[in-house]
XYZ file of C-alpha atoms in Angstrom:
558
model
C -9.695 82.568 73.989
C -8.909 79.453 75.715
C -5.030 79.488 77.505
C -2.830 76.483 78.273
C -0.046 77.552 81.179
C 1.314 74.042 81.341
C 2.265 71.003 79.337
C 0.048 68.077 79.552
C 1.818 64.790 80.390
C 1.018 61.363 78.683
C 1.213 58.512 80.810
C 1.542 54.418 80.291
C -0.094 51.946 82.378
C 0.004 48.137 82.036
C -3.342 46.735 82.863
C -3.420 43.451 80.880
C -6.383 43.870 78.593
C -6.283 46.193 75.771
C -4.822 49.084 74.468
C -7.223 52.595 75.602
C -6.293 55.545 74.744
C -8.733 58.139 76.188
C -7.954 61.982 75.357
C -8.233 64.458 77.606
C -9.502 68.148 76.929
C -9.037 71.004 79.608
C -9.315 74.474 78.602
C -7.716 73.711 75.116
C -5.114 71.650 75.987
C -4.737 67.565 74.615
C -3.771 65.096 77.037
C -3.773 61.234 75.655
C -3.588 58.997 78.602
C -2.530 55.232 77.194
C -3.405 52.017 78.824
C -2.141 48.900 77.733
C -3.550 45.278 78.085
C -1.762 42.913 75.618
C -4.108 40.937 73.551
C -2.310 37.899 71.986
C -5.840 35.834 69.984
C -8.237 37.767 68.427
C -11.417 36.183 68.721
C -14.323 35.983 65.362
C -16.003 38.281 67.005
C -13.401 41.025 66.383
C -13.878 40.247 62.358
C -9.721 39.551 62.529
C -9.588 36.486 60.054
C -6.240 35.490 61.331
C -8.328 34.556 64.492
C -6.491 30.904 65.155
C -3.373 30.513 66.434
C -1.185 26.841 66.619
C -0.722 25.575 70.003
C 3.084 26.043 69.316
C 2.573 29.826 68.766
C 2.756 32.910 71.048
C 2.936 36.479 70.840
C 3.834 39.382 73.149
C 3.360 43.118 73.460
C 5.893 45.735 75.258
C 5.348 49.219 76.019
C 7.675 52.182 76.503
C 7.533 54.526 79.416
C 5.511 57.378 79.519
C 5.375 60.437 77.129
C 4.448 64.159 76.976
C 2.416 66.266 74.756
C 2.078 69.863 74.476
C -0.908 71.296 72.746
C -2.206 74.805 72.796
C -5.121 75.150 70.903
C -5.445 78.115 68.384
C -7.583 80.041 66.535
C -6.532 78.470 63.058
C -6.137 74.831 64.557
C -2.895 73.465 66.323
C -1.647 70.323 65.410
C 0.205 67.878 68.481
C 0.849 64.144 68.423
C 2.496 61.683 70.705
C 4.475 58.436 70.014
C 4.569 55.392 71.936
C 6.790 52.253 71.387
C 5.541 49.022 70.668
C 7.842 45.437 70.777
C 5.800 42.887 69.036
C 7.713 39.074 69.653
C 5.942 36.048 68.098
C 6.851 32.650 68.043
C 5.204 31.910 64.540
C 6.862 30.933 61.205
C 4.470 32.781 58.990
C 4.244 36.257 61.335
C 1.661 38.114 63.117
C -0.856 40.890 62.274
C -1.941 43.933 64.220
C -5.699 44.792 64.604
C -7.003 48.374 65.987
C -10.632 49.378 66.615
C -12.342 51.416 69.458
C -13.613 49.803 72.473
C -17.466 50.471 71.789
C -17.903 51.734 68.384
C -17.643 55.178 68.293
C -14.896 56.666 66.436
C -14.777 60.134 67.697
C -13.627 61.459 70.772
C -16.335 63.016 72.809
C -16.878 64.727 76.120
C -17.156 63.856 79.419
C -19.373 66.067 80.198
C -23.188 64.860 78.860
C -24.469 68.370 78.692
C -21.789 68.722 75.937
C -22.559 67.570 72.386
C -18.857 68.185 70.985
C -16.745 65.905 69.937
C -13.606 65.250 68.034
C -14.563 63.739 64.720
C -11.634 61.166 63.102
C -10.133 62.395 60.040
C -11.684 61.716 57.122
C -9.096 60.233 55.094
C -5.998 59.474 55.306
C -3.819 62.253 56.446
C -0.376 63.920 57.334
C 0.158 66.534 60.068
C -0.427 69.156 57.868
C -3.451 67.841 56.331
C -5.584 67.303 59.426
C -8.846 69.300 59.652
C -9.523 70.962 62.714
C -10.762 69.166 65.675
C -10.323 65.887 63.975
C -7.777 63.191 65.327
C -6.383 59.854 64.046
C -3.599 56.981 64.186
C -0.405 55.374 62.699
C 1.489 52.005 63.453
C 4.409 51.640 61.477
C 8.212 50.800 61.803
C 9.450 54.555 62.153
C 9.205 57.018 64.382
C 6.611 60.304 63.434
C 7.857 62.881 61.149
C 6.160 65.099 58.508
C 5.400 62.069 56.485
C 3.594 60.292 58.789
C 0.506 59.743 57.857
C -2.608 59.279 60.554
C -5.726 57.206 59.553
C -9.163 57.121 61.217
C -9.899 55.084 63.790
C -12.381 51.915 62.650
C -15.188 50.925 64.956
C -14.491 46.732 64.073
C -11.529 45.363 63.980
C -9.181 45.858 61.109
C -5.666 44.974 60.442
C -3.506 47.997 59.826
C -0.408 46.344 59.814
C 0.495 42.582 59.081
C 4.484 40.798 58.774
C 5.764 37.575 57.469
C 8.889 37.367 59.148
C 9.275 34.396 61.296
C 10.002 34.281 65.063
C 9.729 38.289 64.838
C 10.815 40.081 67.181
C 9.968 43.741 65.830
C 10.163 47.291 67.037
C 7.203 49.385 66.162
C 5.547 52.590 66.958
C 1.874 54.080 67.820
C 1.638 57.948 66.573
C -1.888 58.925 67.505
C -2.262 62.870 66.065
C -5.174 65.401 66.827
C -5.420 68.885 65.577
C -7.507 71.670 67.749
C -8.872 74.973 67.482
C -10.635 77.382 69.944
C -13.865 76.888 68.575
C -14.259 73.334 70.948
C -15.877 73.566 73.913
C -13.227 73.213 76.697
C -13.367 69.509 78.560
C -12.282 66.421 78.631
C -12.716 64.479 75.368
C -12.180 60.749 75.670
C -12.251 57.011 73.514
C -10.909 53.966 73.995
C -8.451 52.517 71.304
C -8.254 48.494 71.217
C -4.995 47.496 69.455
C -4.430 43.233 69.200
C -1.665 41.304 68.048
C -2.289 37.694 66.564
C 0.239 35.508 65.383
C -0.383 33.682 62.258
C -0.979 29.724 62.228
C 2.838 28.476 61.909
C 3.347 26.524 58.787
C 3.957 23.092 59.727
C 6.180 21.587 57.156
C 6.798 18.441 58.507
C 7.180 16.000 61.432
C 9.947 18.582 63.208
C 7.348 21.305 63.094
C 5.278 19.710 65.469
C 4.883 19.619 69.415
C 2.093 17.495 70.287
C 1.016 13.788 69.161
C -2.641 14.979 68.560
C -1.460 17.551 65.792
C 0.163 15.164 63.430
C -2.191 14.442 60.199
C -1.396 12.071 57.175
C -0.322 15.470 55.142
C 2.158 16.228 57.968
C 3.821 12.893 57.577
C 3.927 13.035 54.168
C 5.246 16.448 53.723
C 8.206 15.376 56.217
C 11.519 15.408 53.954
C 13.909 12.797 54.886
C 17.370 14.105 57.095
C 19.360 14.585 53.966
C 16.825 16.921 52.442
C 15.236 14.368 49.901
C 11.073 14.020 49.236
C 12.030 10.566 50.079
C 13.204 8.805 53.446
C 15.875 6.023 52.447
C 17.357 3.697 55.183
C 19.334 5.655 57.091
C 17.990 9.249 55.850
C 14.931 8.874 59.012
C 13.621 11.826 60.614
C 12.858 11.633 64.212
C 11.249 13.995 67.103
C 10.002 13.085 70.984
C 6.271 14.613 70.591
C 4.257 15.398 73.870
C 1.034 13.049 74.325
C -1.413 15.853 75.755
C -3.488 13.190 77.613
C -0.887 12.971 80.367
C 2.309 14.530 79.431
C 4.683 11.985 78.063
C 7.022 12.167 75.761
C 7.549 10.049 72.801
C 10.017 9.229 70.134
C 8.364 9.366 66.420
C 9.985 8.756 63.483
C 9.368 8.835 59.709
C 10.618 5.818 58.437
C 11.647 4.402 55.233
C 8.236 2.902 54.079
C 7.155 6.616 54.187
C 4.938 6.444 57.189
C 5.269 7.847 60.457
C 5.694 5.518 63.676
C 6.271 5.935 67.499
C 9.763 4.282 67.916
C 8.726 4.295 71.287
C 6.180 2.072 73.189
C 2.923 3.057 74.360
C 2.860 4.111 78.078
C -0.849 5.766 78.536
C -2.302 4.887 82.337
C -5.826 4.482 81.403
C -7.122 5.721 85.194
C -9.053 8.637 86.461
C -6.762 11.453 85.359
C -7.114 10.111 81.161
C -10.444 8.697 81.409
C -12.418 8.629 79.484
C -10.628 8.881 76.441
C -12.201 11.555 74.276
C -12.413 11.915 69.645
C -10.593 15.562 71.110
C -7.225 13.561 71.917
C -7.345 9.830 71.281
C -8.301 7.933 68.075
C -11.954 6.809 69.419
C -15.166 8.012 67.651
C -17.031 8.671 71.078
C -15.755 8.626 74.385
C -14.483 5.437 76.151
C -14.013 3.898 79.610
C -12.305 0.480 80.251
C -13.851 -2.184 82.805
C -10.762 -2.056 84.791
C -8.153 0.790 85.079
C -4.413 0.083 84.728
C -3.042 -2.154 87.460
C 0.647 -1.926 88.356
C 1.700 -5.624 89.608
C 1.512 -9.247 87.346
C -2.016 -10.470 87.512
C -2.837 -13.839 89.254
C -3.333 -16.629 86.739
C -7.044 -17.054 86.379
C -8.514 -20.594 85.499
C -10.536 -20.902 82.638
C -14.147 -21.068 84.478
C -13.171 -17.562 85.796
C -12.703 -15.900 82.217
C -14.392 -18.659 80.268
C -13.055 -20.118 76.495
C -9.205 -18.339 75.773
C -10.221 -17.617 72.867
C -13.010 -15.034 73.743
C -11.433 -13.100 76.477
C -12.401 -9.786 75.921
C -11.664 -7.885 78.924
C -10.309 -4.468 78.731
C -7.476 -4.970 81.223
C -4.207 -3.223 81.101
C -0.644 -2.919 82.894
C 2.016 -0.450 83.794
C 4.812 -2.275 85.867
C 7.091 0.762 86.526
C 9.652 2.684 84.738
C 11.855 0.044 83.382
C 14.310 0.374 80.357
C 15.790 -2.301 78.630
C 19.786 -2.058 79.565
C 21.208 -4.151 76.474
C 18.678 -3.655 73.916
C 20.904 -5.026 70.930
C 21.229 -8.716 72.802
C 18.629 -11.005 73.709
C 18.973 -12.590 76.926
C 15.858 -13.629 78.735
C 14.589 -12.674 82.300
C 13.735 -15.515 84.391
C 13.805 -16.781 87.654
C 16.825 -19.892 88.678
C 14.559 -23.306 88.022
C 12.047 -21.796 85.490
C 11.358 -22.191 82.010
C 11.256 -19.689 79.353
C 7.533 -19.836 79.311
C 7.601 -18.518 82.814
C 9.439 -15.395 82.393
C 8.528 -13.711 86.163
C 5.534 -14.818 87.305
C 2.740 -13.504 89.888
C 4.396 -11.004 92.324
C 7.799 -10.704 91.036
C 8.678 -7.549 90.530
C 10.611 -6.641 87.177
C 13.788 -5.291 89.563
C 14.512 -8.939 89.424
C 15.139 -8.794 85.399
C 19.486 -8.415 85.697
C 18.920 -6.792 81.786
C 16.213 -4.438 83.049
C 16.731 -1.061 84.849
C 14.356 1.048 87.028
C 15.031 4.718 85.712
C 12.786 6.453 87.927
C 14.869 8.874 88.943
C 16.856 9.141 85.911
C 16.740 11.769 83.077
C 16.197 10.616 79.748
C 18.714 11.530 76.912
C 17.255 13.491 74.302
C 19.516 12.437 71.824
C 19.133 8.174 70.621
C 21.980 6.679 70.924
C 24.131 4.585 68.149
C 25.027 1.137 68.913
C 24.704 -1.030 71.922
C 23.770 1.058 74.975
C 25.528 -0.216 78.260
C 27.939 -2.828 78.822
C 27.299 -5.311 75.994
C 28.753 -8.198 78.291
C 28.196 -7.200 81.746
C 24.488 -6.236 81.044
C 25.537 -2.410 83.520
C 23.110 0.040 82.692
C 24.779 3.564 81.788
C 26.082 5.526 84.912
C 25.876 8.736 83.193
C 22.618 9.325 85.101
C 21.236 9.299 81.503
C 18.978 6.587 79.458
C 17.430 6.171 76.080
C 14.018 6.632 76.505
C 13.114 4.488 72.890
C 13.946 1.649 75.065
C 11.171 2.185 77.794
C 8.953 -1.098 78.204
C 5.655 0.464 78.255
C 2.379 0.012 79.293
C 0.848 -3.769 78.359
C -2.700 -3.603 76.937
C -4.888 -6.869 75.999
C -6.179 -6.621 73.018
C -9.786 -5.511 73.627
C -8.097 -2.340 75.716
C -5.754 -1.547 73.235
C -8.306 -1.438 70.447
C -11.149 0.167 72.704
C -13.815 -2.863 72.271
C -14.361 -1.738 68.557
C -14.094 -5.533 67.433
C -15.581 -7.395 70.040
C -17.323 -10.804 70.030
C -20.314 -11.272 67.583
C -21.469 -14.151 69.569
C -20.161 -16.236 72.292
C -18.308 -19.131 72.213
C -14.687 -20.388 71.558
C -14.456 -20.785 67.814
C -12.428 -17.904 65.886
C -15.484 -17.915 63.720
C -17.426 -15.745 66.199
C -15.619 -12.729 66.294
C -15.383 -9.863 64.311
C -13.464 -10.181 61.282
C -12.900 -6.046 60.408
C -10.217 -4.181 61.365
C -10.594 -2.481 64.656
C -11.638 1.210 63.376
C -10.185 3.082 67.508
C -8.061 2.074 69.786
C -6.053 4.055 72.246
C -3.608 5.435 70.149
C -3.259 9.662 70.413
C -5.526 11.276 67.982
C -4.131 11.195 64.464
C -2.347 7.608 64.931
C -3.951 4.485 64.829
C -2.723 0.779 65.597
C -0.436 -0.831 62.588
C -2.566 -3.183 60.579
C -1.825 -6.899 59.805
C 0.628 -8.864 57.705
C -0.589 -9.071 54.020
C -3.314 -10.050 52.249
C -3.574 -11.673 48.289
C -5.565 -9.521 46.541
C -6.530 -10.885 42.656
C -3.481 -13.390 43.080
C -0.814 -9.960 44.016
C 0.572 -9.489 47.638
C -0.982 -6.535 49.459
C 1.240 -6.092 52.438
C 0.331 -4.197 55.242
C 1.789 -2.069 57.509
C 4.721 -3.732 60.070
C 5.254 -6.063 56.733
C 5.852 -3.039 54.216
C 7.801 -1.426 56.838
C 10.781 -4.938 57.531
C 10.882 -4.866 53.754
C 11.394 -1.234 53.288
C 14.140 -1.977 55.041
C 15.884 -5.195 52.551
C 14.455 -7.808 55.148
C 14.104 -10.908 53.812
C 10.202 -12.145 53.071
C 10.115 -15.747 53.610
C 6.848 -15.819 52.291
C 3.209 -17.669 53.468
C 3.635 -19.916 56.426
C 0.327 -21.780 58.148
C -2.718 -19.246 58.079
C -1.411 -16.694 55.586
C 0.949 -15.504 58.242
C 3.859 -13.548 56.671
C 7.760 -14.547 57.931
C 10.503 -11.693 57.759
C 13.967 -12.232 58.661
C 16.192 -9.211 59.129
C 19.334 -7.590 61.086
C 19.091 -6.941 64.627
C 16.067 -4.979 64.742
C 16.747 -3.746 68.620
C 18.794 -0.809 66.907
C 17.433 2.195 65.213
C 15.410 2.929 63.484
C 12.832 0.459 65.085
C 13.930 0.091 68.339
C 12.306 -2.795 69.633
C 12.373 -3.366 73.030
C 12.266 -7.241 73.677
C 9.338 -6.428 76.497
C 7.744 -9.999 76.305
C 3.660 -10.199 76.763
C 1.397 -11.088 80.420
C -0.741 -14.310 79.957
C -3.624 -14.001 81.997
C -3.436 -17.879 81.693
C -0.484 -18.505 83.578
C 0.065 -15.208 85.844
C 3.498 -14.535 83.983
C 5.509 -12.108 82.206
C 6.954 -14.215 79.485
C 9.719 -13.853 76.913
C 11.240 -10.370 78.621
C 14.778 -9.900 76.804
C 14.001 -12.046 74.219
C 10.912 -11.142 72.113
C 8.366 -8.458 72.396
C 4.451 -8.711 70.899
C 2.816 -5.612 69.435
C -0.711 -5.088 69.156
C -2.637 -5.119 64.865
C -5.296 -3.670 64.146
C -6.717 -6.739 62.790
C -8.909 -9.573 64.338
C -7.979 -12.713 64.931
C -10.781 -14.841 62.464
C -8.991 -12.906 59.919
C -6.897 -14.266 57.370
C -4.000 -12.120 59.493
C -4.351 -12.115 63.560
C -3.767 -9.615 65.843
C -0.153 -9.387 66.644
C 2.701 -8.437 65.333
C 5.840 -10.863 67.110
C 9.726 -10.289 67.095
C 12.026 -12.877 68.257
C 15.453 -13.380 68.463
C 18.345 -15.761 67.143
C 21.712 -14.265 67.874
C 22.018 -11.523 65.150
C 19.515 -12.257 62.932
C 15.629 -11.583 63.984
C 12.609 -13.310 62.652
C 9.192 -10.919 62.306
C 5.523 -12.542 62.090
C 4.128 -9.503 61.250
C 0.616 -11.354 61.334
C 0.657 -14.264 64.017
C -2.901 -15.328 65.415
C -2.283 -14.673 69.285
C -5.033 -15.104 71.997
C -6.238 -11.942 73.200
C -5.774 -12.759 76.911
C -2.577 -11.781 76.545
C -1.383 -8.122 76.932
C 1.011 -6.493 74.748
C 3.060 -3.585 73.930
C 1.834 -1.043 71.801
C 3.208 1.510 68.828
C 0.895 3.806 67.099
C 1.506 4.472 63.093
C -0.075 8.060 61.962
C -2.931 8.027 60.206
């Protein structure tokens, strides 16, 4: 008859890969020594279906101390079990699961020793203390702590959930019973397995525009599932949703917004460096269909004028050139006053070497924080043109990055043959450009379609908003005049365009140039322009531009 003279501790290690619990038989006596390694994805190859997990979502295990189990095995069986606690926190909306198998298969426990063919078989069904056979063992995880009703289960040799919650954000306290039942008929020695237990957290449910974190995870069903601030299936003027989003290609943050037209729109321009760190942009995170480089990386000062035997005809410029000019945020962004030098003209905003500290209406917010809340009304002095001196700025008013139009559209709609005549180029909508995966550039002003008015994107969205549509001017163009658009929910940033022409930053302060999807040889162009007239602003949603000069940019989801 085998004899125990002293307990036989339980202890709990943290190892960081998996749970292993390997039991320990000497002369009788049941020691389970635990292991833990937290496991927070669960891969296919585990056979755990809830194997994805949202970039948003994360899980976490925490153990107890150690425990103690006394066991002394007798002739009719003897029955011990130890409990260990388990604090499962998940980030997740829609819960987490809980997945146990053994480490390589085999479901009993068996000895150390090779020479010994024992083992400790798992129960064969589902059983409470008093049920087990002898020399079986088996598990529990549940939400109370072992009694006579707790009932042990065998361990599987795949993975299989055993216990799954819906609660979101959980942040649950649960327990681990493993049970084994021994008589005097078992060979004394140690008896061992290893017990894998893995938490997953179930794929949040995004429900909308605030569910999100990154640019690259919004989708059309995303944006159209977004219910407007006061709770309606339908955004109204004033009733806009809005969320800074994280560009994973470098970082940034940007302001998005579901607006009343019922798409979803960057209120904030476009500030992606296109140098070694992004480069080259890749389907994974930008809206390209294969991976892209530009001719020339970002440059960071107003390019020289070039004459027109160095880039040939204006009109078929098709470099891929682009600009980031520093940090600069517009400091009256609800009153148009341009930025120019004393003596020069308004087509000669700053030109070749000026730096944009020399705009009075502009301000360099390096080293400034940016508020995360957009701010009502005219920010600064509305007069004085003082920046805020709250160390604080709203970031929708950043100028951005300036992209000519063959960078900002990737080279999808180059040239079909040289020359100078708008004929030659490509009359399709650009299909990439450099927008984040999942937006695209806006399209063009409108089209007539069997004698009705299609309008497209930047025209639907003025008129969403009661602007007034002053209908076809010369080449289809379309003509909206509005309130001060500088304001929310648009936030336009009167950042002005580079000419490659004449070596200048033109109309800063005053009007601002966005980048269309659409050619110029089509019946709409390739830019989208806002100017300024006191309070009243005038829109050309669809104005044929030369693509030599380099513009601001603001994605619309796709």
């Amino acid at each position: 008859m085998h004899k125990i003279n002293k307990a036989h501790q339980v202890r709990l290690m943290t190892l960081g890969s998996s749970w292993r619990i390997v039991g320990l038989i000497s002369c009788g006596g049941l020691t389970l020594l635990i292991l833990c390694m937290v496991i927070p994805i669960v891969t296919s190859s585990t056979n755990a279906v809830e194997s994805r997990i949202s970039t948003t979502d994360s899980i976490a295990l925490a153990i107890s101390p150690n425990v103690d189990i006394d066991l002394t095995p007798t002739a009719e069986g003897s029955f011990g079990a130890t409990t260990v606690a388990i604090r499962v926190a998940s980030s997740s909306n829609a819960g987490y699961s809980l997945y146990v198998n053994t480490a390589d298969g085999t479901t009993s426990m068996v000895n150390t020793d090779a020479n010994q063919t024992a083992s400790i078989a798992p129960v064969a069904k589902d059983s409470k203390a008093t049920e087990f056979t002898n020399n079986t063992w088996g598990f529990s995880i549940d939400q109370a702590t072992a009694d006579t009703n707790t009932t042990y289960q065998a361990v599987p040799a795949v993975s299989t959930k055993v216990l799954s919650s819906n609660q979101a954000n959980a942040n649950d306290q649960l327990y681990l019973h493993v049970g084994a039942k021994i008589d005097t008929a078992l060979p004394a020695g140690q008896y061992s397995n290893n017990l894998v237990v893995s938490a997953v957290a179930h794929p949040s449910y995004v429900t909308g525009l605030m569910s999100l974190t990154y640019m690259q995870d919004m989708t059309s069903n995303i944006c159209q599932d977004t219910k407007a601030a006061n709770g309606a299936n339908t955004v109204t003027p004033g009733n806009e949703v809005e969320k800074r989003l994280i560009d994973v290609r470098d970082g940034k943050e940007y302001w998005v917004a579901k607006l009343a037209d019922g798409n979803c729109w960057m209120t904030q321009n476009l500030a992606l460096d296109l140098n070694e760190k992004t480069l080259p942009l890749k389907p994974e995170t930008s809206d390209v269909s294969e991976e892209w480089r530009p001719t020339a990386l970002t440059e960071t000062t107003i390019p020289v004028a070039l004459s027109p035997s160095e880039y040939g005809s204006i009109y078929n410029y098709n470099h891929t050139r682009s600009w980031n000019l520093g940090n600069y945020v517009l400091t009256t962004p609800e009153r148009s006053r341009m930025c120019q030098l004393p003596g020069q003209t308004d087509w000669n905003s700053l030109p070749t070497g000026v730096s944009l500290s020399a705009c009075e209406n502009l301000q360099n917010v390096d080293n400034w924080s940016p508020s995360f809340v957009a701010q009502n009304g005219k920010w600064g002095d509305y007069n004085g043109y003082v920046a805020v001196t709250d160390g604080a700025y709203d970031a929708h008013y950043t100028i951005g990055n300036y992209y000519m139009w063959s960078a900002a559209t990737v080279n999808t709609n180059s040239l079909t043959s040289p020359g100078g005549d708008h004929s030659n180029y490509n009359p399709n909508d650009a299909t990439s450009s450099i927008c984040p995966k999942g937006w695209r550039l806006p399209k063009g002003g409108m089209n007539v379609i069997n004698a009705e008015k299609q309008f497209a994107d930047y025209t639907k969205l003025f008129l969403s908003y009661n602007w007034i549509l002053q209908d076809l001017v010369a080449n289809q163009r379309v003509v909206i005049t509005g309130g001060n658009s500088a304001r929310k929910p648009f936030y336009i940033t009167q950042a002005g365009t580079i000419s490659l022409a004449m070596g200048t930053l033109r109309y800063v302060g005053n009007s601002d140039f966005y980048a269309l999807s659409t050619a110029v040889g089509h019946p709409d162009a390739e830019f989208m322009y806002v100017t300024w007239a006191q309070s009243i602003d005038t829109v050309v949603p669809s104005l044929k531009f030369n693509r030599f000069h380099a513009v601001s940019v603001r994605c619309l989801a796709r």
